[in-house]
Short mmCIF file of C-alpha atoms in Angstrom, two decimals:
data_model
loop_
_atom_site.label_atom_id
_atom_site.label_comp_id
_atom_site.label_asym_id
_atom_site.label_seq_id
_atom_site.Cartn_x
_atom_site.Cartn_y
_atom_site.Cartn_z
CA UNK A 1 -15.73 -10.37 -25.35
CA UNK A 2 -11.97 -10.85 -25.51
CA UNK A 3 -11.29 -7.22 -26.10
CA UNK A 4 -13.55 -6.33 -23.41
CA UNK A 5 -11.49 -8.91 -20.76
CA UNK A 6 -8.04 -7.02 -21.52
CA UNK A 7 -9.49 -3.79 -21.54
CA UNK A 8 -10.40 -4.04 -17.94
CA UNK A 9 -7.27 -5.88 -17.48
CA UNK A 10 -5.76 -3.01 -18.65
CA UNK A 11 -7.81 -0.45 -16.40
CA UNK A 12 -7.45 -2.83 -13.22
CA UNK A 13 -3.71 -3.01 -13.62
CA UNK A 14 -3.14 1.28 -13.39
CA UNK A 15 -5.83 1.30 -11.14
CA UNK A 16 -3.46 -0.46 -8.61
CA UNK A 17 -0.48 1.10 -9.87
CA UNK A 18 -1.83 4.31 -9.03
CA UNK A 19 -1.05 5.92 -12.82
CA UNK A 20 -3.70 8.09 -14.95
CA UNK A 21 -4.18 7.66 -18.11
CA UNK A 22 -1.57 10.04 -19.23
CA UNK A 23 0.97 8.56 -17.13
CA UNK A 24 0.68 5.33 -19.12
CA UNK A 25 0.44 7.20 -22.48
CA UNK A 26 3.61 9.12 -21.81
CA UNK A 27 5.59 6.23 -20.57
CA UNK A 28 4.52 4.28 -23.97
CA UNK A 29 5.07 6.61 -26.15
CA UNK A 30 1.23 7.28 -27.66
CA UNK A 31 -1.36 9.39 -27.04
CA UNK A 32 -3.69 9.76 -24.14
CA UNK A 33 -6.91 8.43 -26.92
CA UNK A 34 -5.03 5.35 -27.56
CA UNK A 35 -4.86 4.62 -23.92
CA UNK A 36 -8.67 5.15 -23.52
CA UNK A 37 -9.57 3.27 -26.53
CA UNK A 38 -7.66 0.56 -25.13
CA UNK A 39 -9.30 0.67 -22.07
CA UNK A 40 -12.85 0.70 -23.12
CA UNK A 41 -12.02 -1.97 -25.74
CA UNK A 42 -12.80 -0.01 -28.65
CA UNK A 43 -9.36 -1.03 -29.76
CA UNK A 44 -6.46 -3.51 -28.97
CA UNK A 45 -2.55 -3.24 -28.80
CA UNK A 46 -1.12 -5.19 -31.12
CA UNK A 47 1.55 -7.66 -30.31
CA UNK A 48 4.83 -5.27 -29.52
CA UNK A 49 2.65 -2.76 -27.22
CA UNK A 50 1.40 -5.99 -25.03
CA UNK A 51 4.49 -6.58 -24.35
CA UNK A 52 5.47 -3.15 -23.14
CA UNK A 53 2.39 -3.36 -21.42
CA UNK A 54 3.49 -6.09 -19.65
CA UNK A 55 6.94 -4.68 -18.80
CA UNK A 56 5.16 -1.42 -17.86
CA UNK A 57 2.69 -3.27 -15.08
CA UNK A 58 5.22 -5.83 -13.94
CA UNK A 59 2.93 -8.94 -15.03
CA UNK A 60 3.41 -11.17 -18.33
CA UNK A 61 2.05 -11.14 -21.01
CA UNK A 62 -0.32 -14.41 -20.18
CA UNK A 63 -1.36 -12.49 -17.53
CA UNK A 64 -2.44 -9.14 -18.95
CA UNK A 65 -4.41 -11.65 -22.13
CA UNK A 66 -5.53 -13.66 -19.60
CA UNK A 67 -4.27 -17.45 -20.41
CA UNK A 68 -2.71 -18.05 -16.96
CA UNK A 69 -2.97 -16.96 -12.91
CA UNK A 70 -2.73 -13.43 -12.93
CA UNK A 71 -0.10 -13.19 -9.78
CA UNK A 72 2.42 -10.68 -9.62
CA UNK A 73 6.05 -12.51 -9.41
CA UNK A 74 8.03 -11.97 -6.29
CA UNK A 75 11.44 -10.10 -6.61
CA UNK A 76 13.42 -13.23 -6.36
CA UNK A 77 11.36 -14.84 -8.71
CA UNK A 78 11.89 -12.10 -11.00
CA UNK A 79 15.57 -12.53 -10.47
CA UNK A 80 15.54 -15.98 -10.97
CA UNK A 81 14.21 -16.43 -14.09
CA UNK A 82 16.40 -13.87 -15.29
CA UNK A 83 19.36 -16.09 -14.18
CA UNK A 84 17.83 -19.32 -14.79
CA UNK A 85 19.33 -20.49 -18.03
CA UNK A 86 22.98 -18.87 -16.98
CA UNK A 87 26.14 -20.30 -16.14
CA UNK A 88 27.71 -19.48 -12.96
CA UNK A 89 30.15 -16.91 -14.41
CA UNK A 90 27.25 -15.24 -16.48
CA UNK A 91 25.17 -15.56 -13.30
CA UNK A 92 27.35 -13.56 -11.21
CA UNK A 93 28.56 -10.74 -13.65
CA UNK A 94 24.43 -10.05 -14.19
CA UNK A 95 23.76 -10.08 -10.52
CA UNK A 96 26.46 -6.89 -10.70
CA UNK A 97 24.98 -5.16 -14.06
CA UNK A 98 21.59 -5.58 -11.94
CA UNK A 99 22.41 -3.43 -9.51
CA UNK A 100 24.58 -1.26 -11.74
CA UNK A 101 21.38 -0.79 -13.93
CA UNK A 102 19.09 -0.02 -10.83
CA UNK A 103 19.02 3.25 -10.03
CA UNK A 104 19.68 4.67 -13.83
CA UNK A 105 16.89 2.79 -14.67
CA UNK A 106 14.68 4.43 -11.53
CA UNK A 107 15.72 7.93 -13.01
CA UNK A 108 14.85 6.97 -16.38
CA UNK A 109 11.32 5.93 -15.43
CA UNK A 110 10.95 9.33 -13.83
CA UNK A 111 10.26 8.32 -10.56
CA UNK A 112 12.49 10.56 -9.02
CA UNK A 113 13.33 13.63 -11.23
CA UNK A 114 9.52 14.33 -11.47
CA UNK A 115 8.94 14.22 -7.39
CA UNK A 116 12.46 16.22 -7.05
CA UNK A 117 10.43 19.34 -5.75
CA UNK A 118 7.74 17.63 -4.40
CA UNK A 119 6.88 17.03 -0.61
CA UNK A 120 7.25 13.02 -1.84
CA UNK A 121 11.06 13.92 -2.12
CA UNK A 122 11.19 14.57 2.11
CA UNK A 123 9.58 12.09 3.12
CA UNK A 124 11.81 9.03 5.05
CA UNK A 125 11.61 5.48 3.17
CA UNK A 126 12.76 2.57 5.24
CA UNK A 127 12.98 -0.86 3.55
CA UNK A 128 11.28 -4.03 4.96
CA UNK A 129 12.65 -5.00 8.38
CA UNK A 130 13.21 -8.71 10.00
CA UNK A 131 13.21 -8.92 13.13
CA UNK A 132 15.09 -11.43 14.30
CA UNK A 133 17.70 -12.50 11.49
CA UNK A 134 18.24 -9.33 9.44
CA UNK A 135 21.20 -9.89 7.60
CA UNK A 136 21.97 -11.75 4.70
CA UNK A 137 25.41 -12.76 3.46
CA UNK A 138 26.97 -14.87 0.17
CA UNK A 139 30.34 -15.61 0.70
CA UNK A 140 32.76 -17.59 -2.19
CA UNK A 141 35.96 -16.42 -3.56
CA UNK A 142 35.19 -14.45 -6.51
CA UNK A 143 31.71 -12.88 -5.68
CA UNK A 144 30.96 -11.33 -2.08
CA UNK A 145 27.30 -9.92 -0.88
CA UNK A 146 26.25 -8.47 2.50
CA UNK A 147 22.89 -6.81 3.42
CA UNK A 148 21.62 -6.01 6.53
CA UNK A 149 17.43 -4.40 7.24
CA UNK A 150 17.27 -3.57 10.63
CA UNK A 151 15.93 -0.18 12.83
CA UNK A 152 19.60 1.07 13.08
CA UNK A 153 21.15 -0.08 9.34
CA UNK A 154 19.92 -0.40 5.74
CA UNK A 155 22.46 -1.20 3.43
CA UNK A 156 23.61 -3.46 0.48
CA UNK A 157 27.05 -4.54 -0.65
CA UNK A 158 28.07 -6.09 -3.29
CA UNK A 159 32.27 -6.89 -4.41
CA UNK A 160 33.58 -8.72 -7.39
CA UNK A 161 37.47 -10.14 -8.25
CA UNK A 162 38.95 -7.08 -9.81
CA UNK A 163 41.83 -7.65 -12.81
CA UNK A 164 44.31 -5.33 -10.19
CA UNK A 165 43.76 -8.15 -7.82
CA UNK A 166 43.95 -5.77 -5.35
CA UNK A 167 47.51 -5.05 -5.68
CA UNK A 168 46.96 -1.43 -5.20
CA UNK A 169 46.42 -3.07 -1.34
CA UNK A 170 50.35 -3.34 -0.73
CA UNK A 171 51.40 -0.38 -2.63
CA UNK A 172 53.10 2.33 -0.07
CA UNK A 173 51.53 5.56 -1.31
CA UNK A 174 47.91 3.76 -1.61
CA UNK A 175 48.37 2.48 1.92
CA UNK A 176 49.14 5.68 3.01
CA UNK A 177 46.02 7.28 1.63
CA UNK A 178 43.73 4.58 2.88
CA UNK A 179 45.00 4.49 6.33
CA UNK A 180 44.51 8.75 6.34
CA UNK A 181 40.69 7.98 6.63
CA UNK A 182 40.28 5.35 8.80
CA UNK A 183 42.74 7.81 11.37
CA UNK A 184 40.44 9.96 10.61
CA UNK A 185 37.50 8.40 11.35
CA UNK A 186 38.64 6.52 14.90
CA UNK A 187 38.38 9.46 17.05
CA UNK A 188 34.86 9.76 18.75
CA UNK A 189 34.64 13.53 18.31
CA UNK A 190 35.34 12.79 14.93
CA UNK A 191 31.82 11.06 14.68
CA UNK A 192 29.91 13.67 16.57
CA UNK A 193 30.99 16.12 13.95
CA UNK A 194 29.93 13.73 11.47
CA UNK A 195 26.71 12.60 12.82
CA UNK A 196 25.69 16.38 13.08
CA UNK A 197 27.12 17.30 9.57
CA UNK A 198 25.05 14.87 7.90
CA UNK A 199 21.51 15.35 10.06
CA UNK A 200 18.96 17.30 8.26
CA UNK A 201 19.17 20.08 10.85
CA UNK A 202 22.75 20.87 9.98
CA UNK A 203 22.65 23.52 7.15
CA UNK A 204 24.68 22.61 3.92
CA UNK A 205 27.20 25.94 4.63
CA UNK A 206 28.53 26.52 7.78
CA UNK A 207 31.31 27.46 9.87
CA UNK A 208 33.10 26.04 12.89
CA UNK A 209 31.68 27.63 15.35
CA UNK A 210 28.13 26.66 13.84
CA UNK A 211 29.12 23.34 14.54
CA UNK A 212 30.65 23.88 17.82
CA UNK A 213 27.68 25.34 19.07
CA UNK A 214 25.45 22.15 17.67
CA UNK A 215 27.98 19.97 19.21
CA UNK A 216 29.61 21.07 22.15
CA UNK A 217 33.51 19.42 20.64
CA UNK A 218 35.87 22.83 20.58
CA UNK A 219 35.82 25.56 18.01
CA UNK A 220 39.92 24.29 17.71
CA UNK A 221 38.90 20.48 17.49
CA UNK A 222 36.48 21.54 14.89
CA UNK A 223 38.64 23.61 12.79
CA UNK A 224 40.83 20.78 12.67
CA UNK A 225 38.35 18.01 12.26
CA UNK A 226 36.47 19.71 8.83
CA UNK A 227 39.88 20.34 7.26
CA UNK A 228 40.57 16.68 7.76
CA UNK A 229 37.37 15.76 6.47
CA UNK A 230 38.12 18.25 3.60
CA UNK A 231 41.12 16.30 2.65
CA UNK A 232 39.40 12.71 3.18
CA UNK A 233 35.77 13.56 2.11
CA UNK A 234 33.28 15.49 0.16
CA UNK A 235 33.33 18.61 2.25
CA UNK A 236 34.96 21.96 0.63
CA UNK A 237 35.36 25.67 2.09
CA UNK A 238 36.07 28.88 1.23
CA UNK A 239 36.91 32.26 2.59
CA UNK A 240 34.28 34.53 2.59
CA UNK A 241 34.10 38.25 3.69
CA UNK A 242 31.62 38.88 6.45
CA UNK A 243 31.09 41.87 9.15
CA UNK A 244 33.64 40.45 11.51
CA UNK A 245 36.05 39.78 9.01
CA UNK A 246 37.30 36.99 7.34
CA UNK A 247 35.47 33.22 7.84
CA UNK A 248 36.41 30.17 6.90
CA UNK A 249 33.21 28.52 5.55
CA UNK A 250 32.38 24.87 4.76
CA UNK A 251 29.86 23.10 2.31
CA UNK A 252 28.75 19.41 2.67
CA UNK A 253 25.71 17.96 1.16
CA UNK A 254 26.43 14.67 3.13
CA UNK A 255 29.23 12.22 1.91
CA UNK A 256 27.27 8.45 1.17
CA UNK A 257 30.75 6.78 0.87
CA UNK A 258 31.86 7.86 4.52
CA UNK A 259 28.46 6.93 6.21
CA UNK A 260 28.69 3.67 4.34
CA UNK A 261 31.55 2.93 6.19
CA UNK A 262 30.26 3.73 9.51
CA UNK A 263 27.23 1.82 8.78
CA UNK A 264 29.52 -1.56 7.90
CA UNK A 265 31.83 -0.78 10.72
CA UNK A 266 29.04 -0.44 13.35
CA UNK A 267 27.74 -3.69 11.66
CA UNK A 268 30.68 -5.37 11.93
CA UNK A 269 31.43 -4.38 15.56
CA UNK A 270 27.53 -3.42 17.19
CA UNK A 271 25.60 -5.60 14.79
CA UNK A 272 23.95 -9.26 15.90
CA UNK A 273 25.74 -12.03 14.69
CA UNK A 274 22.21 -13.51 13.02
CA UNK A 275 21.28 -14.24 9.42
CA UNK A 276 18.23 -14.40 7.45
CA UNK A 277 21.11 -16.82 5.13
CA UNK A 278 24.75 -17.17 4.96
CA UNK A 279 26.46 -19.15 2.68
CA UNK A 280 30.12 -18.57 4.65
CA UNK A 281 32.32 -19.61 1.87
CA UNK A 282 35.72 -19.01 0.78
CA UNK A 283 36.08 -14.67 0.73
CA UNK A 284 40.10 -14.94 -0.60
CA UNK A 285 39.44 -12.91 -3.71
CA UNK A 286 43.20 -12.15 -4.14
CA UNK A 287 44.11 -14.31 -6.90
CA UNK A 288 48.69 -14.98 -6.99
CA UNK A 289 50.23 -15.07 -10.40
#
């Protein structure tokens, strides 16, 4: 009878997960018979698989044997019982190993290298929206988190005290270099080129006038605006030999770091001023010797 309650534990749980049988079997290391035995309760896992199991349907290990509400924990709850026995310190340096470890751990899983050629790989994914108080915000001085989830922005930050202590901030050359891309990004045309450049219907290799013709900003802006962003982003070219002669042509697959930036700055500057929760601490991470 026992065997027979985990068994369609077992089947109800990658039922809802939307997995087959080999799915589970490949993910767990054993065979696609050991799977089926399990789930028809001519056998059990022993003790090491339940808890892979468990990891593998997102449920404990109470839950898959039964012994307590079967209710799937929350993300925060998740979170917090990771955290719960840590010290502040500890807390804060897992929080960034977290989200370090996410998207490795995505790949790993094959969620994404297996739907890499698949229509699943076009398709747009928007996170969960609130309306009316879409940001979030933890301020203190060693440990600094925005996220906004709205219709115009979805992103995440997260910044730690560094051992530099930012002194690369007041160093000449460094200045220099930082100050190169945010000229380059304050000119509007600048960010018509960009918008275009990184919309699907822009073509990964291309060639000034290409964009000119998609934008309506001057073959001579453009020329001038893609060497730029050659210099301050991840855009290339090369010289290639076509009917008409010699053309410059440029390759971008889209540069995350630079629309990153837009997306904070139009947060910063467009965004509402509302929170789903701020704790507005003390943001000095620059420590003095």
């Amino acid at each position: 009878m026992y065997e027979c309650k985990i068994a369609e534990k077992l089947v109800e749980l990658r039922t809802i997960k939307g997995a087959t049988q080999e799915d589970v079997a490949q993910s767990l290391s054993v065979s696609n018979k050991t799977i089926s035995k399990w789930e028809n309760g001519a056998s059990m896992p022993d003790l090491p698989m339940l808890v892979e199991l468990s990891k593998y349907y997102g449920v404990t290990t109470d839950a898959l044997l039964g012994l307590s509400e079967d209710k799937k924990q929350s993300t925060k709850e998740e979170v917090r019982a990771i955290l719960e026995d840590l010290g502040r310190k500890e807390s804060l340096l897992k929080a960034f190993e977290m989200v370090k470890s996410i998207i490795p751990a995505v790949y790993e899983s094959g969620k994404l290298t297996e739907q890499e050629n698949s229509a699943h790989d076009h398709e747009d994914i928007f996170p969960s929206e609130i309306p009316c108080c879409y940001r979030s915000q933890i301020r203190v001085r060693n440990f600094f988190e925005f996220v906004a989830s709205s219709e115009n922005v979805n992103v995440a930050v997260m910044m730690l005290q560094n051992k530099a202590k930012f002194a690369w901030l007041k160093d000449p050359s460094n200045q220099k270099e930082i100050v190169k891309l945010f000229k380059f990004l304050s000119c509007e045309d600048v960010l018509s080129v960009l918008y275009f450049i990184h919309s699907t219907a822009c073509s990964e290799s291309f060639t000034a006038d290409y964009i000119t013709r998609n934008t309506g900003v001057s073959e001579e802006r453009v020329f001038e605006i893609l060497d730029e962003f050659c210099s301050v982003g991840a855009c290339h070219w090369v010289t290639a030999q076509l009917a008409e002669g010699e053309v410059k042509v440029y390759e971008c697959r889209g540069d995350g770091i630079i629309l990153s930036l837009l997306s904070l700055a139009f947060e910063r500057m467009c965004g509402k001023p509302s929170y789903e929760y701020n704790f507005n601490g003390n943001s000095k991470m620059i420590g003095g010797n």
